[in-house]
Structure formats: structure tokens, C-alpha cells
Amino acid sequence: MAAILECQGLSKSYGGALALSNVTLNVPPGRIVGLLGPNGSGKTTFIKLTAGLLTPSYGQVLIGGLAPGPQTKAIVSYLPERNYLPSWMRVSDCLDYFESFYADFDRLVALDMLARLQVPLAARFKTLSKGTKEKVQLVLVMSRHAQLYLLDEPIAGVDPATRDYILRTIVGNYNRNASIIISTHLIADVEGVLDDFILLHYGNVAACSSVAAVKAQGSASLDAYFREAFYVR
């Protein structure tokens, strides 16, 4: 089966500083992939390159065989690490915005998730708690019938109960023929939902494997593997 995401020698530099270096990997359809690494390891740069928000300095990234552009944006659902919705918008306005912008947005799915969260559609975004804002943004992103979901730090800065809800939403609301890339440094919280992982360190791929393979090699958990990999001796 053809990969949904292919990177070949993908590199990105900022003013001479290399943020991502020679990344070569493939992500097939139907996988939940953890993009892991400490802060500053290049995770957000990788996500933005894949989303088409940055241009590679060298190498290439392909989504469904295409370079990032209007065609790939139609099949990629991207959740940035920061709030991006205008504070004046009501939750219903956010639904209207996504529905008008994305042909694959499923309003009924979004309404169902928001109802289960007890988020009032008339509430303005600025009146919502941080955790509820995170949930609303995730609901919007996961209500698209995309082929690739890019989630940049979706569980950072929220309480454990909200993290659990977010992860359940991710697993329960995506097309099983699609793939999800979850960027995070909170390994223990996400490893239970991951099929594969990409471990970045100073912009380089330190490891790229399945979670099952790591455990088969004797690691008690992916979190333990991560701690060993970045343990400062």
C-alpha cells in the first residue's frame, strides 16, 4: 500500500541554524504515529513542513504522492500547537467556518461530539476554559474525513482528564484508512494509542519503529525507551 506521507532528505534551516536534518521516512495509511522528542527537537518544524506552512531548505515531503499545496490541504487536517480561532467567534461560528472552508467537514459528527462535551454552541471562544478550547479545536479537526491528521502537541498544558478525553476522541473519530501523526513530549500519556513512533533529537531521526518492535526488544514501555535514549550520562 502506498505511503500517505513520504520524506526524502527533508531538511529545514532558519538563518543558518538547522532545525530539521535529512529526515527520510514513510508513513503508510491506517497508522497512529507518535512524533516524539524533547522540546526543540524539530517536531513543530516537521509538522509545519508536512502541513505546507513551511518550505523545505533541502529534500522533499510528499502527501499522497504530491508536494504540499492546495490539493494536499484538502486531504490533511492540521491542529496547530496554539489556539488559532478568533476569540470573538461563537462555537457555532467555528462550525460554519470549517464547513465553508473544508469540503470533507462533517458537521453532524462535530455537533455530536460538542453535545457530549456539553459545549454550548452560542458560547464565545474567549469565554471557554483552556481545556474546553483545546477540545473544541480538536473536535473541528477530527470532524474532517481527511487522509492525514497532523496534531501538534494536542495534550500539552491540559489536565489528565482532558488528556484522556482528547486521546479517546482521536482514536474514536478518524477514518481507519487514514493516518494520524501526534507530536508530543508526553510519551507515557500517548503510547497506549500509538502504532509507530518517530523519535527526533536535535532535528535528526534518532529512531523510527513500531511500538511493538521496541517492546519485543525488551523495553518495558516506549516511555522507558525514550528516557534511556535521552538520559544524560
Short mmCIF file of C-alpha atoms in Angstrom, two decimals:
data_model
loop_
_atom_site.label_atom_id
_atom_site.label_comp_id
_atom_site.label_asym_id
_atom_site.label_seq_id
_atom_site.Cartn_x
_atom_site.Cartn_y
_atom_site.Cartn_z
CA MET A 1 0.00 0.00 0.00
CA ALA A 2 1.41 3.41 -1.00
CA ALA A 3 2.56 5.67 1.81
CA ILE A 4 0.36 8.64 2.69
CA LEU A 5 3.46 10.58 3.80
CA GLU A 6 6.95 10.32 2.31
CA CYS A 7 10.00 12.34 3.33
CA GLN A 8 13.31 12.17 1.47
CA GLY A 9 16.30 14.08 2.82
CA LEU A 10 13.91 16.62 4.36
CA SER A 11 15.80 19.50 5.97
CA LYS A 12 14.93 22.96 7.23
CA SER A 13 17.22 25.73 8.44
CA TYR A 14 16.50 29.11 9.98
CA GLY A 15 19.18 31.72 9.44
CA GLY A 16 21.88 29.10 9.23
CA ALA A 17 20.61 27.05 12.18
CA LEU A 18 19.47 23.59 11.14
CA ALA A 19 16.11 22.75 12.75
CA LEU A 20 15.49 19.52 10.82
CA SER A 21 18.21 17.46 9.16
CA ASN A 22 17.97 14.83 6.41
CA VAL A 23 14.71 13.22 7.52
CA THR A 24 13.87 10.18 5.39
CA LEU A 25 10.81 8.10 6.29
CA ASN A 26 7.43 6.78 5.11
CA VAL A 27 4.08 6.66 6.92
CA PRO A 28 1.57 4.16 5.46
CA PRO A 29 -2.21 4.60 5.74
CA GLY A 30 -4.04 3.32 8.78
CA ARG A 31 -1.39 4.11 11.41
CA ILE A 32 -1.30 6.28 14.53
CA VAL A 33 2.24 7.63 14.76
CA GLY A 34 3.85 9.44 17.67
CA LEU A 35 6.24 12.23 16.66
CA LEU A 36 8.30 12.24 19.83
CA GLY A 37 11.22 14.14 21.25
CA PRO A 38 12.20 16.80 23.79
CA ASN A 39 11.29 20.43 23.28
CA GLY A 40 13.35 21.98 20.50
CA SER A 41 13.90 18.67 18.69
CA GLY A 42 12.20 19.78 15.46
CA LYS A 43 8.71 18.33 15.93
CA THR A 44 6.77 21.51 15.10
CA THR A 45 9.05 22.23 12.13
CA PHE A 46 8.32 18.73 10.79
CA ILE A 47 4.57 19.18 11.27
CA LYS A 48 4.57 22.60 9.57
CA LEU A 49 6.58 21.30 6.61
CA THR A 50 4.10 18.46 6.19
CA ALA A 51 1.15 20.85 6.51
CA GLY A 52 2.64 23.08 3.81
CA LEU A 53 3.20 26.05 6.13
CA LEU A 54 6.97 25.95 5.63
CA THR A 55 9.12 25.26 2.56
CA PRO A 56 11.98 22.75 2.87
CA SER A 57 15.53 24.07 2.64
CA TYR A 58 16.55 20.73 1.12
CA GLY A 59 14.84 17.47 0.27
CA GLN A 60 11.14 16.90 -0.17
CA VAL A 61 7.93 15.88 1.56
CA LEU A 62 5.05 14.27 -0.33
CA ILE A 63 1.47 13.65 0.81
CA GLY A 64 -0.31 11.08 -1.32
CA GLY A 65 2.48 11.48 -3.85
CA LEU A 66 2.04 15.27 -4.08
CA ALA A 67 4.10 18.16 -2.77
CA PRO A 68 2.25 20.21 -0.13
CA GLY A 69 -0.17 22.63 -1.77
CA PRO A 70 -3.91 23.22 -2.32
CA GLN A 71 -4.52 19.59 -3.30
CA THR A 72 -2.86 18.19 -0.18
CA LYS A 73 -4.52 20.72 2.14
CA ALA A 74 -7.82 19.17 1.04
CA ILE A 75 -6.77 15.79 2.50
CA VAL A 76 -4.71 16.94 5.51
CA SER A 77 -6.37 18.02 8.77
CA TYR A 78 -3.97 20.10 10.87
CA LEU A 79 -4.16 21.06 14.54
CA PRO A 80 -1.54 23.70 15.46
CA GLU A 81 0.05 23.84 18.89
CA ARG A 82 -1.57 27.21 19.75
CA ASN A 83 -5.13 28.50 19.75
CA TYR A 84 -5.91 29.80 16.28
CA LEU A 85 -9.62 30.63 16.35
CA PRO A 86 -10.63 34.31 16.82
CA SER A 87 -11.78 34.98 20.38
CA TRP A 88 -14.94 36.76 19.19
CA MET A 89 -16.26 33.69 17.38
CA ARG A 90 -19.09 31.67 18.85
CA VAL A 91 -18.70 27.89 18.74
CA SER A 92 -21.40 27.82 16.03
CA ASP A 93 -19.34 30.33 14.00
CA CYS A 94 -16.39 27.94 14.20
CA LEU A 95 -18.54 25.17 12.73
CA ASP A 96 -19.69 27.49 9.93
CA TYR A 97 -16.07 28.45 9.24
CA PHE A 98 -14.88 24.84 8.92
CA GLU A 99 -17.92 23.83 6.89
CA SER A 100 -17.39 26.62 4.37
CA PHE A 101 -13.65 26.01 4.10
CA TYR A 102 -13.36 22.20 4.07
CA ALA A 103 -15.48 20.04 1.78
CA ASP A 104 -14.84 16.98 3.96
CA PHE A 105 -16.02 18.59 7.22
CA ASP A 106 -18.83 16.56 8.83
CA ARG A 107 -20.98 18.98 10.81
CA LEU A 108 -23.13 16.22 12.31
CA VAL A 109 -20.07 14.50 13.75
CA ALA A 110 -18.87 17.79 15.24
CA LEU A 111 -22.29 18.57 16.72
CA ASP A 112 -22.47 15.13 18.31
CA MET A 113 -19.04 15.49 19.96
CA LEU A 114 -19.77 19.02 21.17
CA ALA A 115 -23.10 17.88 22.63
CA ARG A 116 -21.37 15.07 24.55
CA LEU A 117 -18.91 17.67 25.84
CA GLN A 118 -21.82 19.93 26.82
CA VAL A 119 -20.24 22.85 24.97
CA PRO A 120 -22.94 25.46 24.19
CA LEU A 121 -22.93 26.47 20.54
CA ALA A 122 -23.71 30.07 21.48
CA ALA A 123 -20.62 30.40 23.72
CA ARG A 124 -17.90 32.72 22.50
CA PHE A 125 -14.48 31.16 22.20
CA LYS A 126 -12.93 33.69 24.59
CA THR A 127 -15.27 32.59 27.41
CA LEU A 128 -14.19 28.94 27.28
CA SER A 129 -11.63 27.40 29.61
CA LYS A 130 -8.25 26.37 28.18
CA GLY A 131 -9.22 22.70 28.27
CA THR A 132 -12.54 23.33 26.53
CA LYS A 133 -10.82 25.42 23.85
CA GLU A 134 -8.45 22.51 23.23
CA LYS A 135 -11.40 20.14 22.95
CA VAL A 136 -13.33 22.38 20.53
CA GLN A 137 -10.33 22.78 18.25
CA LEU A 138 -9.71 19.03 18.29
CA VAL A 139 -13.39 18.34 17.55
CA LEU A 140 -13.19 20.59 14.48
CA VAL A 141 -10.04 18.91 13.20
CA MET A 142 -11.24 15.35 13.86
CA SER A 143 -14.62 16.04 12.23
CA ARG A 144 -12.99 16.15 8.83
CA HIS A 145 -12.81 12.99 6.71
CA ALA A 146 -9.13 13.54 5.99
CA GLN A 147 -6.44 11.11 4.89
CA LEU A 148 -3.75 12.51 7.18
CA TYR A 149 -4.22 14.22 10.56
CA LEU A 150 -1.37 16.34 11.94
CA LEU A 151 -1.79 17.09 15.64
CA ASP A 152 0.86 19.35 17.14
CA GLU A 153 1.04 18.94 20.95
CA PRO A 154 -2.71 18.24 21.34
CA ILE A 155 -2.38 17.28 25.03
CA ALA A 156 0.16 19.83 26.26
CA GLY A 157 -0.98 22.11 29.07
CA VAL A 158 -4.27 20.37 29.86
CA ASP A 159 -5.29 18.31 32.88
CA PRO A 160 -5.12 14.48 32.86
CA ALA A 161 -8.89 14.06 32.43
CA THR A 162 -8.83 16.33 29.38
CA ARG A 163 -5.85 14.41 28.01
CA ASP A 164 -7.81 11.17 28.32
CA TYR A 165 -10.80 12.70 26.51
CA ILE A 166 -8.59 14.07 23.73
CA LEU A 167 -6.93 10.71 23.17
CA ARG A 168 -10.29 8.90 23.15
CA THR A 169 -11.55 11.44 20.61
CA ILE A 170 -8.51 10.94 18.41
CA VAL A 171 -8.83 7.15 18.41
CA GLY A 172 -12.62 7.07 18.11
CA ASN A 173 -13.18 9.66 15.38
CA TYR A 174 -10.96 9.05 12.40
CA ASN A 175 -11.13 7.05 9.19
CA ARG A 176 -9.24 3.79 9.77
CA ASN A 177 -7.72 4.13 6.29
CA ALA A 178 -6.21 7.45 7.32
CA SER A 179 -3.11 8.08 9.42
CA ILE A 180 -2.54 10.34 12.41
CA ILE A 181 0.71 11.96 13.49
CA ILE A 182 0.65 13.13 17.12
CA SER A 183 3.51 15.41 18.13
CA THR A 184 4.28 15.35 21.85
CA HIS A 185 6.96 15.03 24.51
CA LEU A 186 4.45 13.39 26.90
CA ILE A 187 5.28 9.84 25.88
CA ALA A 188 3.61 7.97 28.74
CA ASP A 189 0.26 9.63 28.02
CA VAL A 190 0.10 8.65 24.34
CA GLU A 191 1.99 5.40 23.96
CA GLY A 192 -1.14 3.33 24.59
CA VAL A 193 -2.75 4.59 21.36
CA LEU A 194 0.33 4.53 19.10
CA ASP A 195 1.17 2.00 16.39
CA ASP A 196 4.51 3.55 15.43
CA PHE A 197 6.80 6.35 16.53
CA ILE A 198 9.37 8.76 15.12
CA LEU A 199 11.93 9.93 17.69
CA LEU A 200 13.57 13.28 16.90
CA HIS A 201 16.66 14.69 18.62
CA TYR A 202 18.27 17.98 17.56
CA GLY A 203 16.46 17.76 14.24
CA ASN A 204 17.65 14.25 13.44
CA VAL A 205 15.69 10.99 13.39
CA ALA A 206 17.10 9.10 16.39
CA ALA A 207 14.70 6.17 15.92
CA CYS A 208 11.73 5.21 13.76
CA SER A 209 9.91 1.98 14.52
CA SER A 210 6.74 0.31 15.69
CA VAL A 211 5.87 0.33 19.38
CA ALA A 212 5.55 -3.46 19.25
CA ALA A 213 9.13 -3.80 17.97
CA VAL A 214 10.50 -1.73 20.85
CA LYS A 215 8.67 -3.84 23.41
CA ALA A 216 9.82 -7.02 21.67
CA GLN A 217 13.41 -5.88 22.20
CA GLY A 218 12.85 -5.84 25.95
CA SER A 219 11.83 -2.26 26.78
CA ALA A 220 9.11 -2.15 29.44
CA SER A 221 7.46 0.75 27.64
CA LEU A 222 8.03 3.37 24.97
CA ASP A 223 8.41 5.94 27.75
CA ALA A 224 11.24 3.87 29.27
CA TYR A 225 12.88 3.63 25.84
CA PHE A 226 12.60 7.40 25.42
CA ARG A 227 14.12 8.07 28.83
CA GLU A 228 17.02 5.76 28.11
CA ALA A 229 17.62 7.37 24.72
CA PHE A 230 17.83 10.87 26.20
CA TYR A 231 19.36 10.07 29.57
CA VAL A 232 22.28 12.44 30.16
CA ARG A 233 25.25 10.44 31.45
#
